[in-house]
Amino acid sequence: MGADGLIGCKQARETGIRLSKAHEHPQEQGYATGTAPYSYRYERQTAGEKWPQMVADEETAPVLQRIFQTYAASEASAKQIAEMLHRDKVSAPISNRNRNRADRVWSGDVISGMLANRRYIAEPPAKWRALDARDVFDRVQARPASKVQRKAQGQRSCIFLGLLYCQECGRRLSPTYFPQGVYYQCGSKSSLIPCDLARESVKESDVRGQVEAVFADFLNGIPAATPAAVIETNEIKIARLRKQLELVGDRYESEGTITREAYQTKVAELKAQIKALEEQPVKAVDPRELLTLGPAVAQG
């Protein structure tokens, strides 16, 4: 950018600051500044007033009240209200602001912006008349919150969230929701170097059945012999930790997703775990050991 460009940017910034300061004084006294919202217009000649007054537009005010009342009664969404107004051939806001521009259609975004505009209830404290009742406005604002709450209540829970690991690379299995159930996949599926089992998935109901079978046998004193599940021995644990060690090195050297300090800390931690497992005496398989689903997933 040349000298002329820098001077122009500076002048534009200074002009913006001056305009903002010029608007502060009338706003503090309750006067509107800037473009009037839909259903309002400016009255340029008002007796006893220093600045133009924003007043209701008798032609479009009923349209605005219809929008708020329809949405507050949960009769339609913002998009459906826009489609309804378009079918009724109601002029869109841009057409009312500038008669010389081509006509524009209503949209859900335009309706949502109106429903969130607090100037329609004369807030902050203002001299213009509110076009919407406060109780109707409050019901409109509460409706999206209730939808979010219902969505949160309807979310499925993951029984094994954070408990399942991929035997191939050691990463956690992440859940994915489908209408037919929850499926778990290796977390490396979204990385630059996915493991061999990254494209495989296991259904939560299948995992649950395997876990229940193993623990039922254990509680009844019967050794776990379910062919779909393998008890993780120290040897398997060490192999998994070494795979994790290789993966951390790849993330540091190739992907660059971790810092040198984090890499060194993680390597030291994994080596300490491997050393502790190697020093443990060999013992019989304990059914209480963590289940690993690597072989089951590989076999489909």
PDB file of C-alpha atoms in Angstrom:
ATOM      1  CA  MET A   1       0.000   0.000   0.000  1.00  0.00           C
ATOM      2  CA  GLY A   2       1.385   3.411  -1.020  1.00  0.00           C
ATOM      3  CA  ALA A   3       1.426   6.677   0.878  1.00  0.00           C
ATOM      4  CA  ASP A   4      -1.929   7.754  -0.604  1.00  0.00           C
ATOM      5  CA  GLY A   5      -3.518   4.532   0.545  1.00  0.00           C
ATOM      6  CA  LEU A   6      -2.209   4.909   4.097  1.00  0.00           C
ATOM      7  CA  ILE A   7      -3.462   8.496   4.265  1.00  0.00           C
ATOM      8  CA  GLY A   8      -6.865   7.389   2.989  1.00  0.00           C
ATOM      9  CA  CYS A   9      -7.116   4.608   5.600  1.00  0.00           C
ATOM     10  CA  LYS A  10      -6.211   7.045   8.350  1.00  0.00           C
ATOM     11  CA  GLN A  11      -8.813   9.569   7.216  1.00  0.00           C
ATOM     12  CA  ALA A  12     -11.508   6.877   6.981  1.00  0.00           C
ATOM     13  CA  ARG A  13     -10.708   5.676  10.504  1.00  0.00           C
ATOM     14  CA  GLU A  14     -10.803   9.204  11.895  1.00  0.00           C
ATOM     15  CA  THR A  15     -14.104   9.908  10.126  1.00  0.00           C
ATOM     16  CA  GLY A  16     -15.602   6.747  11.646  1.00  0.00           C
ATOM     17  CA  ILE A  17     -14.496   7.808  15.133  1.00  0.00           C
ATOM     18  CA  ARG A  18     -16.032  11.273  14.666  1.00  0.00           C
ATOM     19  CA  LEU A  19     -19.334   9.804  13.491  1.00  0.00           C
ATOM     20  CA  SER A  20     -19.457   7.400  16.438  1.00  0.00           C
ATOM     21  CA  LYS A  21     -18.896  10.251  18.879  1.00  0.00           C
ATOM     22  CA  ALA A  22     -21.521  12.363  17.107  1.00  0.00           C
ATOM     23  CA  HIS A  23     -24.083   9.569  17.629  1.00  0.00           C
ATOM     24  CA  GLU A  24     -23.298   9.084  21.314  1.00  0.00           C
ATOM     25  CA  HIS A  25     -24.973  12.281  22.541  1.00  0.00           C
ATOM     26  CA  PRO A  26     -28.411  11.767  20.918  1.00  0.00           C
ATOM     27  CA  GLN A  27     -28.378   8.087  21.887  1.00  0.00           C
ATOM     28  CA  GLU A  28     -27.787   8.981  25.538  1.00  0.00           C
ATOM     29  CA  GLN A  29     -30.896  11.190  25.396  1.00  0.00           C
ATOM     30  CA  GLY A  30     -33.052   8.412  23.929  1.00  0.00           C
ATOM     31  CA  TYR A  31     -32.967   9.397  20.258  1.00  0.00           C
ATOM     32  CA  ALA A  32     -32.436   6.893  17.471  1.00  0.00           C
ATOM     33  CA  THR A  33     -29.461   7.093  15.130  1.00  0.00           C
ATOM     34  CA  GLY A  34     -28.615   5.211  11.982  1.00  0.00           C
ATOM     35  CA  THR A  35     -31.060   3.433   9.687  1.00  0.00           C
ATOM     36  CA  ALA A  36     -34.566   3.027  11.080  1.00  0.00           C
ATOM     37  CA  PRO A  37     -35.606  -0.621  11.627  1.00  0.00           C
ATOM     38  CA  TYR A  38     -38.448  -2.119   9.622  1.00  0.00           C
ATOM     39  CA  SER A  39     -41.824  -0.590  10.610  1.00  0.00           C
ATOM     40  CA  TYR A  40     -40.193   2.646  11.774  1.00  0.00           C
ATOM     41  CA  ARG A  41     -39.418   5.854   9.887  1.00  0.00           C
ATOM     42  CA  TYR A  42     -37.868   9.203  10.762  1.00  0.00           C
ATOM     43  CA  GLU A  43     -40.034  12.285  11.266  1.00  0.00           C
ATOM     44  CA  ARG A  44     -37.735  15.074  10.180  1.00  0.00           C
ATOM     45  CA  GLN A  45     -39.859  18.026  11.370  1.00  0.00           C
ATOM     46  CA  THR A  46     -40.911  17.520  15.010  1.00  0.00           C
ATOM     47  CA  ALA A  47     -41.811  20.513  17.138  1.00  0.00           C
ATOM     48  CA  GLY A  48     -39.604  21.031  20.182  1.00  0.00           C
ATOM     49  CA  GLU A  49     -37.155  18.270  19.236  1.00  0.00           C
ATOM     50  CA  LYS A  50     -33.513  18.869  18.371  1.00  0.00           C
ATOM     51  CA  TRP A  51     -33.024  15.644  16.397  1.00  0.00           C
ATOM     52  CA  PRO A  52     -35.316  13.738  14.032  1.00  0.00           C
ATOM     53  CA  GLN A  53     -37.802  11.507  15.825  1.00  0.00           C
ATOM     54  CA  MET A  54     -38.257   7.826  14.960  1.00  0.00           C
ATOM     55  CA  VAL A  55     -41.955   7.060  14.685  1.00  0.00           C
ATOM     56  CA  ALA A  56     -44.034   4.028  13.745  1.00  0.00           C
ATOM     57  CA  ASP A  57     -44.807   3.403  10.104  1.00  0.00           C
ATOM     58  CA  GLU A  58     -48.584   2.837  10.055  1.00  0.00           C
ATOM     59  CA  GLU A  59     -48.351   0.801   6.847  1.00  0.00           C
ATOM     60  CA  THR A  60     -45.807  -1.803   8.004  1.00  0.00           C
ATOM     61  CA  ALA A  61     -46.278  -1.832  11.804  1.00  0.00           C
ATOM     62  CA  PRO A  62     -49.149  -4.393  11.591  1.00  0.00           C
ATOM     63  CA  VAL A  63     -46.839  -6.683   9.582  1.00  0.00           C
ATOM     64  CA  LEU A  64     -44.201  -6.544  12.304  1.00  0.00           C
ATOM     65  CA  GLN A  65     -46.751  -7.285  15.040  1.00  0.00           C
ATOM     66  CA  ARG A  66     -48.032 -10.221  12.979  1.00  0.00           C
ATOM     67  CA  ILE A  67     -44.477 -11.600  12.747  1.00  0.00           C
ATOM     68  CA  PHE A  68     -43.924 -11.424  16.514  1.00  0.00           C
ATOM     69  CA  GLN A  69     -47.328 -12.851  17.431  1.00  0.00           C
ATOM     70  CA  THR A  70     -47.045 -15.740  14.966  1.00  0.00           C
ATOM     71  CA  TYR A  71     -43.592 -16.726  16.198  1.00  0.00           C
ATOM     72  CA  ALA A  72     -44.482 -16.276  19.890  1.00  0.00           C
ATOM     73  CA  ALA A  73     -47.469 -18.614  19.446  1.00  0.00           C
ATOM     74  CA  SER A  74     -45.095 -21.295  18.007  1.00  0.00           C
ATOM     75  CA  GLU A  75     -47.232 -21.428  14.867  1.00  0.00           C
ATOM     76  CA  ALA A  76     -44.300 -21.169  12.452  1.00  0.00           C
ATOM     77  CA  SER A  77     -40.517 -20.895  12.245  1.00  0.00           C
ATOM     78  CA  ALA A  78     -38.679 -17.812  11.005  1.00  0.00           C
ATOM     79  CA  LYS A  79     -38.273 -19.404   7.564  1.00  0.00           C
ATOM     80  CA  GLN A  80     -41.968 -20.346   7.377  1.00  0.00           C
ATOM     81  CA  ILE A  81     -42.981 -16.801   8.341  1.00  0.00           C
ATOM     82  CA  ALA A  82     -40.765 -15.447   5.544  1.00  0.00           C
ATOM     83  CA  GLU A  83     -42.406 -17.811   3.039  1.00  0.00           C
ATOM     84  CA  MET A  84     -45.859 -16.789   4.283  1.00  0.00           C
ATOM     85  CA  LEU A  85     -45.111 -13.073   3.816  1.00  0.00           C
ATOM     86  CA  HIS A  86     -43.708 -13.747   0.351  1.00  0.00           C
ATOM     87  CA  ARG A  87     -46.876 -15.632  -0.631  1.00  0.00           C
ATOM     88  CA  ASP A  88     -48.991 -12.748   0.673  1.00  0.00           C
ATOM     89  CA  LYS A  89     -46.896 -10.387  -1.505  1.00  0.00           C
ATOM     90  CA  VAL A  90     -45.810  -8.240   1.447  1.00  0.00           C
ATOM     91  CA  SER A  91     -42.944  -5.939   0.453  1.00  0.00           C
ATOM     92  CA  ALA A  92     -39.608  -6.918   1.996  1.00  0.00           C
ATOM     93  CA  PRO A  93     -37.736  -4.474   4.290  1.00  0.00           C
ATOM     94  CA  ILE A  94     -35.204  -3.362   1.662  1.00  0.00           C
ATOM     95  CA  SER A  95     -38.031  -2.320  -0.630  1.00  0.00           C
ATOM     96  CA  ASN A  96     -39.471  -0.106   2.090  1.00  0.00           C
ATOM     97  CA  ARG A  97     -36.114   1.523   2.807  1.00  0.00           C
ATOM     98  CA  ASN A  98     -35.206   2.217  -0.799  1.00  0.00           C
ATOM     99  CA  ARG A  99     -37.995   2.335  -3.357  1.00  0.00           C
ATOM    100  CA  ASN A 100     -35.490   2.599  -6.202  1.00  0.00           C
ATOM    101  CA  ARG A 101     -33.944  -0.825  -5.596  1.00  0.00           C
ATOM    102  CA  ALA A 102     -35.230  -4.038  -7.075  1.00  0.00           C
ATOM    103  CA  ASP A 103     -37.699  -5.864  -4.877  1.00  0.00           C
ATOM    104  CA  ARG A 104     -36.164  -8.472  -2.535  1.00  0.00           C
ATOM    105  CA  VAL A 105     -37.816 -11.495  -0.988  1.00  0.00           C
ATOM    106  CA  TRP A 106     -38.172 -12.212   2.712  1.00  0.00           C
ATOM    107  CA  SER A 107     -35.744 -14.676   4.303  1.00  0.00           C
ATOM    108  CA  GLY A 108     -35.435 -16.535   7.586  1.00  0.00           C
ATOM    109  CA  ASP A 109     -32.356 -14.481   8.498  1.00  0.00           C
ATOM    110  CA  VAL A 110     -34.264 -11.215   8.062  1.00  0.00           C
ATOM    111  CA  ILE A 111     -37.104 -12.472  10.284  1.00  0.00           C
ATOM    112  CA  SER A 112     -34.645 -13.739  12.929  1.00  0.00           C
ATOM    113  CA  GLY A 113     -32.918 -10.351  12.991  1.00  0.00           C
ATOM    114  CA  MET A 114     -36.240  -8.608  13.590  1.00  0.00           C
ATOM    115  CA  LEU A 115     -37.237 -11.004  16.360  1.00  0.00           C
ATOM    116  CA  ALA A 116     -33.981 -10.262  18.228  1.00  0.00           C
ATOM    117  CA  ASN A 117     -34.096  -6.467  17.809  1.00  0.00           C
ATOM    118  CA  ARG A 118     -34.763  -4.862  21.211  1.00  0.00           C
ATOM    119  CA  ARG A 119     -35.512  -1.514  19.612  1.00  0.00           C
ATOM    120  CA  TYR A 120     -39.006  -2.836  18.916  1.00  0.00           C
ATOM    121  CA  ILE A 121     -39.679  -2.651  22.675  1.00  0.00           C
ATOM    122  CA  ALA A 122     -37.960   0.760  22.940  1.00  0.00           C
ATOM    123  CA  GLU A 123     -34.782  -0.523  24.573  1.00  0.00           C
ATOM    124  CA  PRO A 124     -32.439   0.859  25.628  1.00  0.00           C
ATOM    125  CA  PRO A 125     -34.796   3.498  27.177  1.00  0.00           C
ATOM    126  CA  ALA A 126     -35.840   5.585  24.200  1.00  0.00           C
ATOM    127  CA  LYS A 127     -38.201   8.314  23.073  1.00  0.00           C
ATOM    128  CA  TRP A 128     -39.806   6.283  20.293  1.00  0.00           C
ATOM    129  CA  ARG A 129     -42.919   4.158  20.815  1.00  0.00           C
ATOM    130  CA  ALA A 130     -42.547   0.396  21.240  1.00  0.00           C
ATOM    131  CA  LEU A 131     -44.245  -1.619  18.488  1.00  0.00           C
ATOM    132  CA  ASP A 132     -44.212  -4.942  20.321  1.00  0.00           C
ATOM    133  CA  ALA A 133     -45.553  -5.820  23.767  1.00  0.00           C
ATOM    134  CA  ARG A 134     -42.935  -6.850  26.319  1.00  0.00           C
ATOM    135  CA  ASP A 135     -44.629 -10.170  27.154  1.00  0.00           C
ATOM    136  CA  VAL A 136     -44.774 -11.122  23.453  1.00  0.00           C
ATOM    137  CA  PHE A 137     -41.113 -10.194  22.990  1.00  0.00           C
ATOM    138  CA  ASP A 138     -40.135 -12.282  26.045  1.00  0.00           C
ATOM    139  CA  ARG A 139     -42.002 -15.319  24.683  1.00  0.00           C
ATOM    140  CA  VAL A 140     -40.200 -14.918  21.362  1.00  0.00           C
ATOM    141  CA  GLN A 141     -36.787 -14.862  23.083  1.00  0.00           C
ATOM    142  CA  ALA A 142     -37.696 -17.884  25.249  1.00  0.00           C
ATOM    143  CA  ARG A 143     -38.677 -20.053  22.277  1.00  0.00           C
ATOM    144  CA  PRO A 144     -35.141 -20.717  20.910  1.00  0.00           C
ATOM    145  CA  ALA A 145     -33.927 -21.457  24.468  1.00  0.00           C
ATOM    146  CA  SER A 146     -36.650 -24.063  24.946  1.00  0.00           C
ATOM    147  CA  LYS A 147     -35.726 -25.704  21.616  1.00  0.00           C
ATOM    148  CA  VAL A 148     -32.075 -25.931  22.672  1.00  0.00           C
ATOM    149  CA  GLN A 149     -33.109 -27.445  26.001  1.00  0.00           C
ATOM    150  CA  ARG A 150     -35.304 -30.058  24.322  1.00  0.00           C
ATOM    151  CA  LYS A 151     -32.473 -30.895  21.920  1.00  0.00           C
ATOM    152  CA  ALA A 152     -30.054 -31.333  24.813  1.00  0.00           C
ATOM    153  CA  GLN A 153     -32.529 -33.572  26.641  1.00  0.00           C
ATOM    154  CA  GLY A 154     -33.011 -35.666  23.522  1.00  0.00           C
ATOM    155  CA  GLN A 155     -29.328 -36.357  22.942  1.00  0.00           C
ATOM    156  CA  ARG A 156     -28.228 -39.957  23.266  1.00  0.00           C
ATOM    157  CA  SER A 157     -25.799 -40.946  25.946  1.00  0.00           C
ATOM    158  CA  CYS A 158     -22.683 -42.974  25.180  1.00  0.00           C
ATOM    159  CA  ILE A 159     -22.138 -45.775  27.669  1.00  0.00           C
ATOM    160  CA  PHE A 160     -18.483 -46.348  26.747  1.00  0.00           C
ATOM    161  CA  LEU A 161     -17.460 -42.741  26.049  1.00  0.00           C
ATOM    162  CA  GLY A 162     -13.743 -42.396  26.838  1.00  0.00           C
ATOM    163  CA  LEU A 163     -13.382 -46.072  27.822  1.00  0.00           C
ATOM    164  CA  LEU A 164     -12.638 -47.787  24.500  1.00  0.00           C
ATOM    165  CA  TYR A 165      -9.258 -47.700  22.743  1.00  0.00           C
ATOM    166  CA  CYS A 166      -8.026 -48.846  19.365  1.00  0.00           C
ATOM    167  CA  GLN A 167      -5.578 -51.740  19.767  1.00  0.00           C
ATOM    168  CA  GLU A 168      -3.895 -50.851  16.480  1.00  0.00           C
ATOM    169  CA  CYS A 169      -2.764 -47.320  17.404  1.00  0.00           C
ATOM    170  CA  GLY A 170      -3.905 -46.767  21.001  1.00  0.00           C
ATOM    171  CA  ARG A 171      -6.191 -43.815  20.318  1.00  0.00           C
ATOM    172  CA  ARG A 172      -9.590 -43.472  21.945  1.00  0.00           C
ATOM    173  CA  LEU A 173     -12.626 -44.626  19.986  1.00  0.00           C
ATOM    174  CA  SER A 174     -15.001 -41.734  19.313  1.00  0.00           C
ATOM    175  CA  PRO A 175     -18.806 -42.177  19.077  1.00  0.00           C
ATOM    176  CA  THR A 176     -20.865 -41.396  15.993  1.00  0.00           C
ATOM    177  CA  TYR A 177     -24.653 -41.157  16.126  1.00  0.00           C
ATOM    178  CA  PHE A 178     -26.906 -42.865  13.586  1.00  0.00           C
ATOM    179  CA  PRO A 179     -30.668 -43.527  13.664  1.00  0.00           C
ATOM    180  CA  GLN A 180     -29.986 -47.224  14.112  1.00  0.00           C
ATOM    181  CA  GLY A 181     -27.616 -46.724  17.053  1.00  0.00           C
ATOM    182  CA  VAL A 182     -24.258 -45.432  18.269  1.00  0.00           C
ATOM    183  CA  TYR A 183     -21.069 -46.600  16.570  1.00  0.00           C
ATOM    184  CA  TYR A 184     -17.461 -46.192  17.735  1.00  0.00           C
ATOM    185  CA  GLN A 185     -14.506 -45.506  15.434  1.00  0.00           C
ATOM    186  CA  CYS A 186     -10.820 -44.936  16.007  1.00  0.00           C
ATOM    187  CA  GLY A 187      -9.904 -41.298  16.606  1.00  0.00           C
ATOM    188  CA  SER A 188      -7.169 -41.526  13.971  1.00  0.00           C
ATOM    189  CA  LYS A 189      -9.793 -41.482  11.189  1.00  0.00           C
ATOM    190  CA  SER A 190      -9.608 -37.664  11.071  1.00  0.00           C
ATOM    191  CA  SER A 191      -5.793 -37.440  11.314  1.00  0.00           C
ATOM    192  CA  LEU A 192      -3.246 -37.211   8.514  1.00  0.00           C
ATOM    193  CA  ILE A 193      -1.965 -40.717   9.249  1.00  0.00           C
ATOM    194  CA  PRO A 194      -4.974 -42.977  10.045  1.00  0.00           C
ATOM    195  CA  CYS A 195      -4.288 -46.439  11.368  1.00  0.00           C
ATOM    196  CA  ASP A 196      -5.325 -49.681   9.654  1.00  0.00           C
ATOM    197  CA  LEU A 197      -8.587 -49.868  11.667  1.00  0.00           C
ATOM    198  CA  ALA A 198      -9.580 -46.221  11.185  1.00  0.00           C
ATOM    199  CA  ARG A 199     -12.337 -47.069   8.695  1.00  0.00           C
ATOM    200  CA  GLU A 200     -13.790 -49.849  10.817  1.00  0.00           C
ATOM    201  CA  SER A 201     -16.582 -49.286  13.338  1.00  0.00           C
ATOM    202  CA  VAL A 202     -18.208 -51.240  16.136  1.00  0.00           C
ATOM    203  CA  LYS A 203     -21.795 -50.865  17.319  1.00  0.00           C
ATOM    204  CA  GLU A 204     -22.345 -49.920  20.955  1.00  0.00           C
ATOM    205  CA  SER A 205     -24.985 -52.621  21.478  1.00  0.00           C
ATOM    206  CA  ASP A 206     -22.470 -55.265  20.349  1.00  0.00           C
ATOM    207  CA  VAL A 207     -19.837 -53.957  22.763  1.00  0.00           C
ATOM    208  CA  ARG A 208     -22.358 -53.895  25.580  1.00  0.00           C
ATOM    209  CA  GLY A 209     -23.348 -57.489  24.956  1.00  0.00           C
ATOM    210  CA  GLN A 210     -19.709 -58.619  25.024  1.00  0.00           C
ATOM    211  CA  VAL A 211     -18.940 -56.714  28.227  1.00  0.00           C
ATOM    212  CA  GLU A 212     -22.043 -58.034  29.977  1.00  0.00           C
ATOM    213  CA  ALA A 213     -21.188 -61.596  28.963  1.00  0.00           C
ATOM    214  CA  VAL A 214     -17.607 -61.361  30.260  1.00  0.00           C
ATOM    215  CA  PHE A 215     -18.587 -59.827  33.592  1.00  0.00           C
ATOM    216  CA  ALA A 216     -21.493 -62.228  34.025  1.00  0.00           C
ATOM    217  CA  ASP A 217     -19.092 -65.162  33.667  1.00  0.00           C
ATOM    218  CA  PHE A 218     -16.618 -63.512  36.020  1.00  0.00           C
ATOM    219  CA  LEU A 219     -19.224 -62.968  38.727  1.00  0.00           C
ATOM    220  CA  ASN A 220     -20.319 -66.583  38.397  1.00  0.00           C
ATOM    221  CA  GLY A 221     -16.720 -67.840  38.683  1.00  0.00           C
ATOM    222  CA  ILE A 222     -16.534 -68.927  35.038  1.00  0.00           C
ATOM    223  CA  PRO A 223     -13.377 -67.937  33.051  1.00  0.00           C
ATOM    224  CA  ALA A 224     -14.177 -65.524  30.244  1.00  0.00           C
ATOM    225  CA  ALA A 225     -14.130 -67.399  26.936  1.00  0.00           C
ATOM    226  CA  THR A 226     -16.130 -65.138  24.645  1.00  0.00           C
ATOM    227  CA  PRO A 227     -14.423 -65.458  21.238  1.00  0.00           C
ATOM    228  CA  ALA A 228     -15.345 -61.886  20.182  1.00  0.00           C
ATOM    229  CA  ALA A 229     -13.468 -60.323  23.125  1.00  0.00           C
ATOM    230  CA  VAL A 230      -9.843 -60.822  24.099  1.00  0.00           C
ATOM    231  CA  ILE A 231      -8.481 -60.127  27.582  1.00  0.00           C
ATOM    232  CA  GLU A 232      -5.671 -57.594  27.383  1.00  0.00           C
ATOM    233  CA  THR A 233      -2.468 -58.988  28.859  1.00  0.00           C
ATOM    234  CA  ASN A 234       0.660 -57.025  29.724  1.00  0.00           C
ATOM    235  CA  GLU A 235       2.193 -58.068  26.418  1.00  0.00           C
ATOM    236  CA  ILE A 236      -0.689 -56.497  24.506  1.00  0.00           C
ATOM    237  CA  LYS A 237      -0.531 -53.400  26.693  1.00  0.00           C
ATOM    238  CA  ILE A 238       3.178 -52.972  25.952  1.00  0.00           C
ATOM    239  CA  ALA A 239       2.555 -53.364  22.214  1.00  0.00           C
ATOM    240  CA  ARG A 240      -0.189 -50.741  22.379  1.00  0.00           C
ATOM    241  CA  LEU A 241       2.029 -48.314  24.297  1.00  0.00           C
ATOM    242  CA  ARG A 242       4.858 -48.750  21.767  1.00  0.00           C
ATOM    243  CA  LYS A 243       2.396 -48.034  18.972  1.00  0.00           C
ATOM    244  CA  GLN A 244       1.362 -44.883  20.815  1.00  0.00           C
ATOM    245  CA  LEU A 245       5.045 -43.963  21.088  1.00  0.00           C
ATOM    246  CA  GLU A 246       5.439 -44.216  17.319  1.00  0.00           C
ATOM    247  CA  LEU A 247       2.274 -42.199  16.783  1.00  0.00           C
ATOM    248  CA  VAL A 248       3.454 -39.396  19.055  1.00  0.00           C
ATOM    249  CA  GLY A 249       6.717 -39.259  17.100  1.00  0.00           C
ATOM    250  CA  ASP A 250       4.789 -38.995  13.823  1.00  0.00           C
ATOM    251  CA  ARG A 251       2.613 -36.203  15.230  1.00  0.00           C
ATOM    252  CA  TYR A 252       5.705 -34.285  16.325  1.00  0.00           C
ATOM    253  CA  GLU A 253       7.907 -34.830  13.264  1.00  0.00           C
ATOM    254  CA  SER A 254       5.383 -34.945  10.394  1.00  0.00           C
ATOM    255  CA  GLU A 255       2.193 -33.237  11.503  1.00  0.00           C
ATOM    256  CA  GLY A 256       3.711 -30.696  13.890  1.00  0.00           C
ATOM    257  CA  THR A 257       0.576 -30.772  16.056  1.00  0.00           C
ATOM    258  CA  ILE A 258       2.433 -30.890  19.383  1.00  0.00           C
ATOM    259  CA  THR A 259       5.283 -28.845  20.828  1.00  0.00           C
ATOM    260  CA  ARG A 260       8.725 -30.196  21.636  1.00  0.00           C
ATOM    261  CA  GLU A 261       8.051 -29.958  25.381  1.00  0.00           C
ATOM    262  CA  ALA A 262       4.752 -31.851  25.068  1.00  0.00           C
ATOM    263  CA  TYR A 263       6.454 -34.450  22.871  1.00  0.00           C
ATOM    264  CA  GLN A 264       9.261 -35.041  25.381  1.00  0.00           C
ATOM    265  CA  THR A 265       6.804 -35.242  28.297  1.00  0.00           C
ATOM    266  CA  LYS A 266       4.586 -37.759  26.478  1.00  0.00           C
ATOM    267  CA  VAL A 267       7.538 -39.911  25.385  1.00  0.00           C
ATOM    268  CA  ALA A 268       8.885 -40.047  28.948  1.00  0.00           C
ATOM    269  CA  GLU A 269       5.458 -40.984  30.263  1.00  0.00           C
ATOM    270  CA  LEU A 270       4.952 -43.788  27.739  1.00  0.00           C
ATOM    271  CA  LYS A 271       8.469 -45.190  28.283  1.00  0.00           C
ATOM    272  CA  ALA A 272       7.891 -45.215  32.045  1.00  0.00           C
ATOM    273  CA  GLN A 273       4.666 -47.186  31.567  1.00  0.00           C
ATOM    274  CA  ILE A 274       6.385 -49.660  29.251  1.00  0.00           C
ATOM    275  CA  LYS A 275       9.243 -50.158  31.713  1.00  0.00           C
ATOM    276  CA  ALA A 276       6.821 -50.705  34.604  1.00  0.00           C
ATOM    277  CA  LEU A 277       4.924 -53.346  32.645  1.00  0.00           C
ATOM    278  CA  GLU A 278       8.120 -55.121  31.527  1.00  0.00           C
ATOM    279  CA  GLU A 279       9.309 -55.346  35.125  1.00  0.00           C
ATOM    280  CA  GLN A 280       6.068 -56.955  36.312  1.00  0.00           C
ATOM    281  CA  PRO A 281       6.214 -60.749  36.738  1.00  0.00           C
ATOM    282  CA  VAL A 282       4.239 -62.822  34.254  1.00  0.00           C
ATOM    283  CA  LYS A 283       0.916 -63.865  35.733  1.00  0.00           C
ATOM    284  CA  ALA A 284      -2.250 -65.583  34.647  1.00  0.00           C
ATOM    285  CA  VAL A 285      -4.874 -63.566  32.801  1.00  0.00           C
ATOM    286  CA  ASP A 286      -7.212 -61.742  35.190  1.00  0.00           C
ATOM    287  CA  PRO A 287     -10.789 -61.372  33.863  1.00  0.00           C
ATOM    288  CA  ARG A 288     -10.914 -57.945  35.452  1.00  0.00           C
ATOM    289  CA  GLU A 289      -8.361 -56.630  32.961  1.00  0.00           C
ATOM    290  CA  LEU A 290      -9.525 -54.040  30.439  1.00  0.00           C
ATOM    291  CA  LEU A 291     -11.190 -55.401  27.321  1.00  0.00           C
ATOM    292  CA  THR A 292      -9.721 -54.562  23.958  1.00  0.00           C
ATOM    293  CA  LEU A 293     -11.823 -54.804  20.806  1.00  0.00           C
ATOM    294  CA  GLY A 294      -9.073 -54.671  18.213  1.00  0.00           C
ATOM    295  CA  PRO A 295      -9.290 -58.301  17.020  1.00  0.00           C
ATOM    296  CA  ALA A 296     -13.098 -58.222  17.060  1.00  0.00           C
ATOM    297  CA  VAL A 297     -13.189 -55.128  14.859  1.00  0.00           C
ATOM    298  CA  ALA A 298     -10.541 -56.517  12.478  1.00  0.00           C
ATOM    299  CA  GLN A 299     -12.605 -59.684  11.992  1.00  0.00           C
ATOM    300  CA  GLY A 300     -15.769 -57.647  11.275  1.00  0.00           C
TER     301      GLY A 300
END
